[in-house]
Short mmCIF file of C-alpha atoms in Angstrom, two decimals:
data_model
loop_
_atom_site.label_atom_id
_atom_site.label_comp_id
_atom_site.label_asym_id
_atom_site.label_seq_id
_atom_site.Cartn_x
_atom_site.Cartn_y
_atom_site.Cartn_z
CA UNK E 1123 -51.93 -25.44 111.46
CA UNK E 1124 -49.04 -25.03 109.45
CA UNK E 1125 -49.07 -22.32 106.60
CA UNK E 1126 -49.06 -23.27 102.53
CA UNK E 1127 -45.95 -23.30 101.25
CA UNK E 1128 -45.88 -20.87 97.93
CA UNK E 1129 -43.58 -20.63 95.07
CA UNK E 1130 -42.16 -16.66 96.39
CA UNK E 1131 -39.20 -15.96 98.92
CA UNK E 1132 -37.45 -18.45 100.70
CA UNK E 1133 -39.78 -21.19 99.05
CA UNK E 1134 -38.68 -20.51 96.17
CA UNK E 1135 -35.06 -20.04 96.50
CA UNK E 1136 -34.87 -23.61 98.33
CA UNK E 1137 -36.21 -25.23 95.11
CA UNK E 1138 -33.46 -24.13 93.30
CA UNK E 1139 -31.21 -24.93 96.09
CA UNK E 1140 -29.68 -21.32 97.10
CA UNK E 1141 -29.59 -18.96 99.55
CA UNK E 1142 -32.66 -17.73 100.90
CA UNK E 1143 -34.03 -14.95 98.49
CA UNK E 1144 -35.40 -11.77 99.20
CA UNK E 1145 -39.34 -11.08 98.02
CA UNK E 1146 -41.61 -8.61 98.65
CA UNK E 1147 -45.55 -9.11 99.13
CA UNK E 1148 -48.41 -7.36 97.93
CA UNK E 1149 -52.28 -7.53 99.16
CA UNK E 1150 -53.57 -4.29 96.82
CA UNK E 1151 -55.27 -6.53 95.00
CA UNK E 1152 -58.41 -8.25 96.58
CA UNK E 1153 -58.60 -12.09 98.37
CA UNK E 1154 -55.21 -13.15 97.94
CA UNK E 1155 -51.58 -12.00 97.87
CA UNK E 1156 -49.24 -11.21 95.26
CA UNK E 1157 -45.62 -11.60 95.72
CA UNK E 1158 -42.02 -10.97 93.48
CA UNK E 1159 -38.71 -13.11 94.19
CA UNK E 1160 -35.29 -12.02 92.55
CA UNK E 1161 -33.13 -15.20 92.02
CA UNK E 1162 -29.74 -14.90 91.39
CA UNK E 1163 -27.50 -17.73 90.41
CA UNK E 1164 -23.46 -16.88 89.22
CA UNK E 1165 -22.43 -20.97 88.92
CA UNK E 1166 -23.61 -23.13 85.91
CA UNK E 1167 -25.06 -26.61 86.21
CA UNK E 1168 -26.99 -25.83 89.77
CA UNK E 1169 -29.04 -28.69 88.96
CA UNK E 1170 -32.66 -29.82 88.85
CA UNK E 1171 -35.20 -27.90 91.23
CA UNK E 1172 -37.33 -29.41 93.25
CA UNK E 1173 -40.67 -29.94 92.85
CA UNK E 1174 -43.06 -26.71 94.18
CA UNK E 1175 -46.15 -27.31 95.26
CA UNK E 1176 -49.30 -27.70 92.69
CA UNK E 1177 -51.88 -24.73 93.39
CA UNK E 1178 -53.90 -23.05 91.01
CA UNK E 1179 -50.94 -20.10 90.64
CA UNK E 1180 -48.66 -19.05 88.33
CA UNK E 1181 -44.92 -17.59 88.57
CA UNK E 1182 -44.25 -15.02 85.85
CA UNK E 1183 -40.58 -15.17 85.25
CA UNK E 1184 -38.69 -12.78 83.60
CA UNK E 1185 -35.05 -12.90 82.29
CA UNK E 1186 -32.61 -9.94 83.58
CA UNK E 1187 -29.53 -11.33 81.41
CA UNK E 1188 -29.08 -13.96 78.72
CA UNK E 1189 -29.58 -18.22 80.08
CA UNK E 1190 -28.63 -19.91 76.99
CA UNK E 1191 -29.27 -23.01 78.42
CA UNK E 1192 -31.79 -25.24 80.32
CA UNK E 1193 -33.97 -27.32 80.25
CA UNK E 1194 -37.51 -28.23 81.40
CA UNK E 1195 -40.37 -30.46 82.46
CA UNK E 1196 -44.05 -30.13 82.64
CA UNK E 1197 -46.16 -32.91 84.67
CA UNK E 1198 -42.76 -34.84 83.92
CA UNK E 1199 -42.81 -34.29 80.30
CA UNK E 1200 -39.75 -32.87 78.42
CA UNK E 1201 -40.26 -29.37 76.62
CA UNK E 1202 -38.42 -27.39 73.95
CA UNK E 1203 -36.52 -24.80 75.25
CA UNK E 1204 -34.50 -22.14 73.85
CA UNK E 1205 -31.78 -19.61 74.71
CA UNK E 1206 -33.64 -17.19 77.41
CA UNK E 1207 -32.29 -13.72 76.41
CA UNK E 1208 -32.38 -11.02 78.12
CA UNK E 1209 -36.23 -9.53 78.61
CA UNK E 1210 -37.58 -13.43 77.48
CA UNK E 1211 -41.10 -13.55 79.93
CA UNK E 1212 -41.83 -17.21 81.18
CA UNK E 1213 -45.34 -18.10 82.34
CA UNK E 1214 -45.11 -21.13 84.66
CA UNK E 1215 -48.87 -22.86 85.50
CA UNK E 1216 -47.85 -24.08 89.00
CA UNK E 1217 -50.81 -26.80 88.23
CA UNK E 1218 -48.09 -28.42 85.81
CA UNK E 1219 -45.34 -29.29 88.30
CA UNK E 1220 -42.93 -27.31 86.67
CA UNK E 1221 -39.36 -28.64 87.09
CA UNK E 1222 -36.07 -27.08 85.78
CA UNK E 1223 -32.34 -28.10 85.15
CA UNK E 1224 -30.59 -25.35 85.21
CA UNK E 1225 -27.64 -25.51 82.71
CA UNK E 1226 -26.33 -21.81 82.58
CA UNK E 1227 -26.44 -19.31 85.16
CA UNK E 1228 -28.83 -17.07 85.32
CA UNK E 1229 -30.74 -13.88 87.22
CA UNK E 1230 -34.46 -13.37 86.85
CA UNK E 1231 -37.41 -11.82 88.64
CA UNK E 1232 -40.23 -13.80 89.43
CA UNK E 1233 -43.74 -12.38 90.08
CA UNK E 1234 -46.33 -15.15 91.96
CA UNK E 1235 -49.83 -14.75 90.89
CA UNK E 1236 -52.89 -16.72 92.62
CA UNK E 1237 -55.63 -16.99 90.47
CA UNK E 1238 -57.51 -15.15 92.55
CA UNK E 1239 -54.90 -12.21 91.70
CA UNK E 1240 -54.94 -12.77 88.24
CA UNK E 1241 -59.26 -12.62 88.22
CA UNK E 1242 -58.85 -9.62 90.25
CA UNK E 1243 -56.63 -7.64 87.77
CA UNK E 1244 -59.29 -9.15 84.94
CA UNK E 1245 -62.34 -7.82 86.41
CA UNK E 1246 -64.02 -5.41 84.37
CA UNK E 1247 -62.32 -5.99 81.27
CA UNK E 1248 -62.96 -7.81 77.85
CA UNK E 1249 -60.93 -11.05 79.35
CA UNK E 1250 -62.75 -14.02 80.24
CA UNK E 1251 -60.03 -16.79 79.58
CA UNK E 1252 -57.30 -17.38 82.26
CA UNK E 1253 -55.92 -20.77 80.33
CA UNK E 1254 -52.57 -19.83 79.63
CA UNK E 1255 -51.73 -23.13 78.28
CA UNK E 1256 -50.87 -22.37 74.78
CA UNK E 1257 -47.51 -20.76 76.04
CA UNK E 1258 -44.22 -22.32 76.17
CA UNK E 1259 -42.09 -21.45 79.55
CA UNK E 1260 -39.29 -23.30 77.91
CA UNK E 1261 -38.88 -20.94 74.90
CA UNK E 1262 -41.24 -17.76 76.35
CA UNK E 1263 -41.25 -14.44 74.58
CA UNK E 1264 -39.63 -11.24 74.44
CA UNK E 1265 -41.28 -8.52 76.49
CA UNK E 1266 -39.86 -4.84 77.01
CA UNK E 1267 -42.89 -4.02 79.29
CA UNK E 1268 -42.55 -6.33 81.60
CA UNK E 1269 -38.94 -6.80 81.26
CA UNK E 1270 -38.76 -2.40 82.06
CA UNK E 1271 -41.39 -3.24 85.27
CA UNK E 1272 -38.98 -5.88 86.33
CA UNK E 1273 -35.31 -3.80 86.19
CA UNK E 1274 -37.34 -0.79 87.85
CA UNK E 1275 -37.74 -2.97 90.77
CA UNK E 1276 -33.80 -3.89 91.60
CA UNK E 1277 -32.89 -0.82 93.45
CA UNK E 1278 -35.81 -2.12 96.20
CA UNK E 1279 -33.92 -5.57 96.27
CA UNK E 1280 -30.48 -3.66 96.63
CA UNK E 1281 -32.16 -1.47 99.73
CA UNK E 1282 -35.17 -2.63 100.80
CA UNK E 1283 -35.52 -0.52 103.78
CA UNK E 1284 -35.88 2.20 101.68
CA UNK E 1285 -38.96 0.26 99.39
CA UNK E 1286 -41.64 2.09 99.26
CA UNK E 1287 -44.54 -0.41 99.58
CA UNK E 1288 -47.00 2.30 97.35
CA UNK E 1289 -44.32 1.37 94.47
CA UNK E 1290 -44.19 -2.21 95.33
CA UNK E 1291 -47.56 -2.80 94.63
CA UNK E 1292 -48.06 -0.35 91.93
CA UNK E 1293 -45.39 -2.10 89.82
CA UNK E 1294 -46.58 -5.94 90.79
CA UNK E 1295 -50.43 -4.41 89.72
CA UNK E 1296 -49.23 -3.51 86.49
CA UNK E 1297 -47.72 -6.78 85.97
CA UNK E 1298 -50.65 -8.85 86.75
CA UNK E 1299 -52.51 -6.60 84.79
CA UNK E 1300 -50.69 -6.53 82.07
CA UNK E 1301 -50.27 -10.45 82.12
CA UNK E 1302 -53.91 -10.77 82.13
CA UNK E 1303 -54.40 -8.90 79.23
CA UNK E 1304 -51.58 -9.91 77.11
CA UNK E 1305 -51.83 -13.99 77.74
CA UNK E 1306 -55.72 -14.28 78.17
CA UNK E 1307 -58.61 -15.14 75.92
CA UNK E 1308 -60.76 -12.36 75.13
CA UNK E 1309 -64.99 -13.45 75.59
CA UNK E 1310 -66.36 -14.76 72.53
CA UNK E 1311 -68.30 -12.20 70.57
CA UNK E 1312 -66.35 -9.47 72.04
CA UNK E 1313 -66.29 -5.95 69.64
CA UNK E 1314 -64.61 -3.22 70.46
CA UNK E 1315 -64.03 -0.07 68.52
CA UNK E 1316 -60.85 1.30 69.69
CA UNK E 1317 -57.85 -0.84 70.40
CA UNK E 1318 -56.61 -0.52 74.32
CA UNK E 1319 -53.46 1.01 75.45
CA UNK E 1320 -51.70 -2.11 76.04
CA UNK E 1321 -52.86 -2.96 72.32
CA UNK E 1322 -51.87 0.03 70.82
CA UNK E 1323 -48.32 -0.01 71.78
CA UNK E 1324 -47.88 -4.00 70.62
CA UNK E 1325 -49.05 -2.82 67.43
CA UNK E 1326 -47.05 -0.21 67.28
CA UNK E 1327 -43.78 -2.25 68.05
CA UNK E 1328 -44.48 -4.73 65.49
CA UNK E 1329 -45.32 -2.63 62.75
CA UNK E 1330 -42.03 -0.26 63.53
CA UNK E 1331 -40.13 -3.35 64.30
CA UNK E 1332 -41.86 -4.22 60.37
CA UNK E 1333 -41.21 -1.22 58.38
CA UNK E 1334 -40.74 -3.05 54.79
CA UNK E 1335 -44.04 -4.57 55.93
CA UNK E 1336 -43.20 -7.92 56.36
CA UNK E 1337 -46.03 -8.93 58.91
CA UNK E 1338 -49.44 -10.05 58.70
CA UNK E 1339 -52.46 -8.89 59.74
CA UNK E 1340 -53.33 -12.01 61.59
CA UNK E 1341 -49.69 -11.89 63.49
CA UNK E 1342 -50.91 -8.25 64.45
CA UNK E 1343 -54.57 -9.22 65.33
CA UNK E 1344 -53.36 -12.56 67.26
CA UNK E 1345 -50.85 -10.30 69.41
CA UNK E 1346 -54.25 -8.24 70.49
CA UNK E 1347 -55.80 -11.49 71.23
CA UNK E 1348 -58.88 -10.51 68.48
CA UNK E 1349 -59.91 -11.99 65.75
CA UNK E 1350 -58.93 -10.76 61.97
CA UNK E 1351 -62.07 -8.51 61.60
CA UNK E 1352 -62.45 -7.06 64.77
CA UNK E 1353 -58.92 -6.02 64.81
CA UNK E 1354 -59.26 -4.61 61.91
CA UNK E 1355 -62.21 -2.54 63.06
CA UNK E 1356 -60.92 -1.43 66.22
CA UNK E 1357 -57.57 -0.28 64.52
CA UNK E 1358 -60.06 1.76 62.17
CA UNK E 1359 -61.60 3.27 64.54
CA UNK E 1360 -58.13 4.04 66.67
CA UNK E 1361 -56.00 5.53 63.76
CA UNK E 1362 -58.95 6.29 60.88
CA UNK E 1363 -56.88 4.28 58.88
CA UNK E 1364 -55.74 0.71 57.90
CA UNK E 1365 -52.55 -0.80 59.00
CA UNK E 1366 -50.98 -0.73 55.79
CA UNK E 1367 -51.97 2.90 55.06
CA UNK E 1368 -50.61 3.77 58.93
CA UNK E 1369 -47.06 1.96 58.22
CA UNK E 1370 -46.81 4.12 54.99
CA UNK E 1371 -47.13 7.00 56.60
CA UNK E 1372 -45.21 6.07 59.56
CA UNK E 1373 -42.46 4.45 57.04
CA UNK E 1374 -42.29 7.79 55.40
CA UNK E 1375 -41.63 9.75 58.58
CA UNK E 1376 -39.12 7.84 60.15
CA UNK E 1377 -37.29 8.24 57.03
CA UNK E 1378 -37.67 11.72 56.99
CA UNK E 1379 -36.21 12.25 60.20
CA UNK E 1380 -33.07 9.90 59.16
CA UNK E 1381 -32.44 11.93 56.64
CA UNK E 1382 -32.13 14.91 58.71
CA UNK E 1383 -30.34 13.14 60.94
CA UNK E 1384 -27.86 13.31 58.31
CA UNK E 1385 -27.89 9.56 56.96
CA UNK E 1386 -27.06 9.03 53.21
CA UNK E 1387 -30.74 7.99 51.45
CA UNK E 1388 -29.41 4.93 50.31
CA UNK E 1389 -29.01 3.80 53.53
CA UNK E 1390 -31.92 5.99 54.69
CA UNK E 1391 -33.90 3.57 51.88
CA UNK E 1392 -32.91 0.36 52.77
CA UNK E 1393 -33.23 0.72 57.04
CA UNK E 1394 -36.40 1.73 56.00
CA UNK E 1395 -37.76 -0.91 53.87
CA UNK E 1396 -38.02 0.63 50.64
CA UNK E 1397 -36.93 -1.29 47.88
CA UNK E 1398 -34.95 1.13 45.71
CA UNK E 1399 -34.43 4.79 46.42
CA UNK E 1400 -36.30 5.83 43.26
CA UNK E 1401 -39.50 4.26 45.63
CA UNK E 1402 -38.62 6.47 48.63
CA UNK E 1403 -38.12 9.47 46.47
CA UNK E 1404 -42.18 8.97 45.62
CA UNK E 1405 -43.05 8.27 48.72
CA UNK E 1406 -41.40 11.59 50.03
CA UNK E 1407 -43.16 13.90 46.57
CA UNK E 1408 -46.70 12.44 48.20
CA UNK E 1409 -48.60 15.30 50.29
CA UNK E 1410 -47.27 15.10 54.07
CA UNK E 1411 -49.34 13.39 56.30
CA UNK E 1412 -49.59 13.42 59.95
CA UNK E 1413 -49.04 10.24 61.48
CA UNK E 1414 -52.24 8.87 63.62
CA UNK E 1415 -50.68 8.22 67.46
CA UNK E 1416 -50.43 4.45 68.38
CA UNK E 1417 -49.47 4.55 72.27
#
């Protein structure tokens, strides 16, 4: 009986018409096998790939340098795309008969999840919700974790006689994991009173990526995957505080340390997101206050 073909390897590679790719497999997660493909393309316009075949899987793409251009169909339907920079994640549903023309060059690491992976790595957490339809593989989303797990794996691709398998599948764990957890649904009625790890340090980004406070509470919740109030509750009971009080704090810090890093305060003032240096001046005369940890 001849074996499955799967979107990983040599499959893979021959859909987008190149040289047979190196992947590496993983089985540390239980009834089915995970697998990572590096694909490597230096020549633009290498055309449309052929068509993989439908199972219930997805590939988990992630950009290693800028593709600012391509384009791409779902079930034969044309969808928006965008420039791919560098650290862009794209979730492909291989259910949708994902097809793409592939306008600029490009290098990118692709991680191939069954679902049987993927409900493995969910098991005995607050995720119910595998749909990850709402996503758009044309445009995707910047992502330093998995972008980080990605680049850590190269130097096994450059010598992989000297891969240790322990690492392998440590890194393609914490990539389904994380996957799971980012892009899933969490159960309906689900309260908890501590944001996770993974939570923590999204928040944390955005809100340091936000210091004049430009962004909602419902941007911050919906990157958790929680509703409004039971973000807001779990961030209570992580911090002690509210969001807005832990930016002030943290806003006040960070421009502490500037300061000592010898920046002038206007400049300290604006970077910061203060809108006058009279305003930072107050907020560094209030009482110092230690800074709750966000991981």
């Amino acid at each position: 009986m001849r074996a499955a073909k799967r979107a990983y390897g040599r499959e893979l590679s021959d859909a987008f018409g190149l040289a047979a790719a190196r992947s590496f497999q993983s089985r540390s997660l239980p009834h089915s096998a995970a697998a990572v493909t590096e694909i490597l393309c230096d020549t633009e316009n290498n055309g449309l790939t052929r068509p993989l075949a439908r199972e219930d899987a997805c590939l988990v793409t992630m950009q290693l340098r800028d593709c600012p251009e391509h384009e791409l169909w779902l079930d034969g339907k044309p969808m928006r795309t965008g420039h791919l920079r560098a650290g862009t994640l794209c979730l492909y549903d291989l259910r949708t008969n994902p097809q793409v023309n592939s306008i600029s060059a490009f290098h990118n690491m692709h991680f191939y999840f069954p679902r049987a992976v993927l409900e493995a790595a969910a098991e005995g957490s607050d995720v119910a919700d595998l749909d990850f339809s709402p996503h758009n593989p044309g445009e995707g989303v910047h992502d330093a974790t998995v972008h980080a797990l990605a680049r850590s794996l190269l130097p096994a691709f450059e010598s992989p006689a000297q891969a240790a398998q322990v690492f392998l599948d440590h890194v393609t764990i914490a990539v389904a994991a994380y996957v799971v957890r980012r892009f899933g649904r969490v159960r309906a009625g689900y309260v908890s009173s501590r944001l996770a790890s993974w939570q923590q340090r999204h928040v944390r980004e955005m809100l340091c990526a936000h210091l004049a406070g430009d962004v909602s509470i419902e941007a911050l919740a919906r990157e958790c995957r929680l509703p409004v109030t039971v973000f807001l509750a779990a961030f209570r009971g992580t911090t002690g505080m509210s969001p807005h009080r832990w930016l002030s704090l943290e806003r006040a810090e960070h421009a502490r340390r500037l300061l000592k890093a010898g920046l002038q305060i206007a400049h300290v003032a604006h970077r910061c997101g203060f809108a006058s240096v009279d305003r930072l001046l107050q907020a560094l005369r209030k009482p110092i206050e230690v800074v709750p940890p966000l991981q």
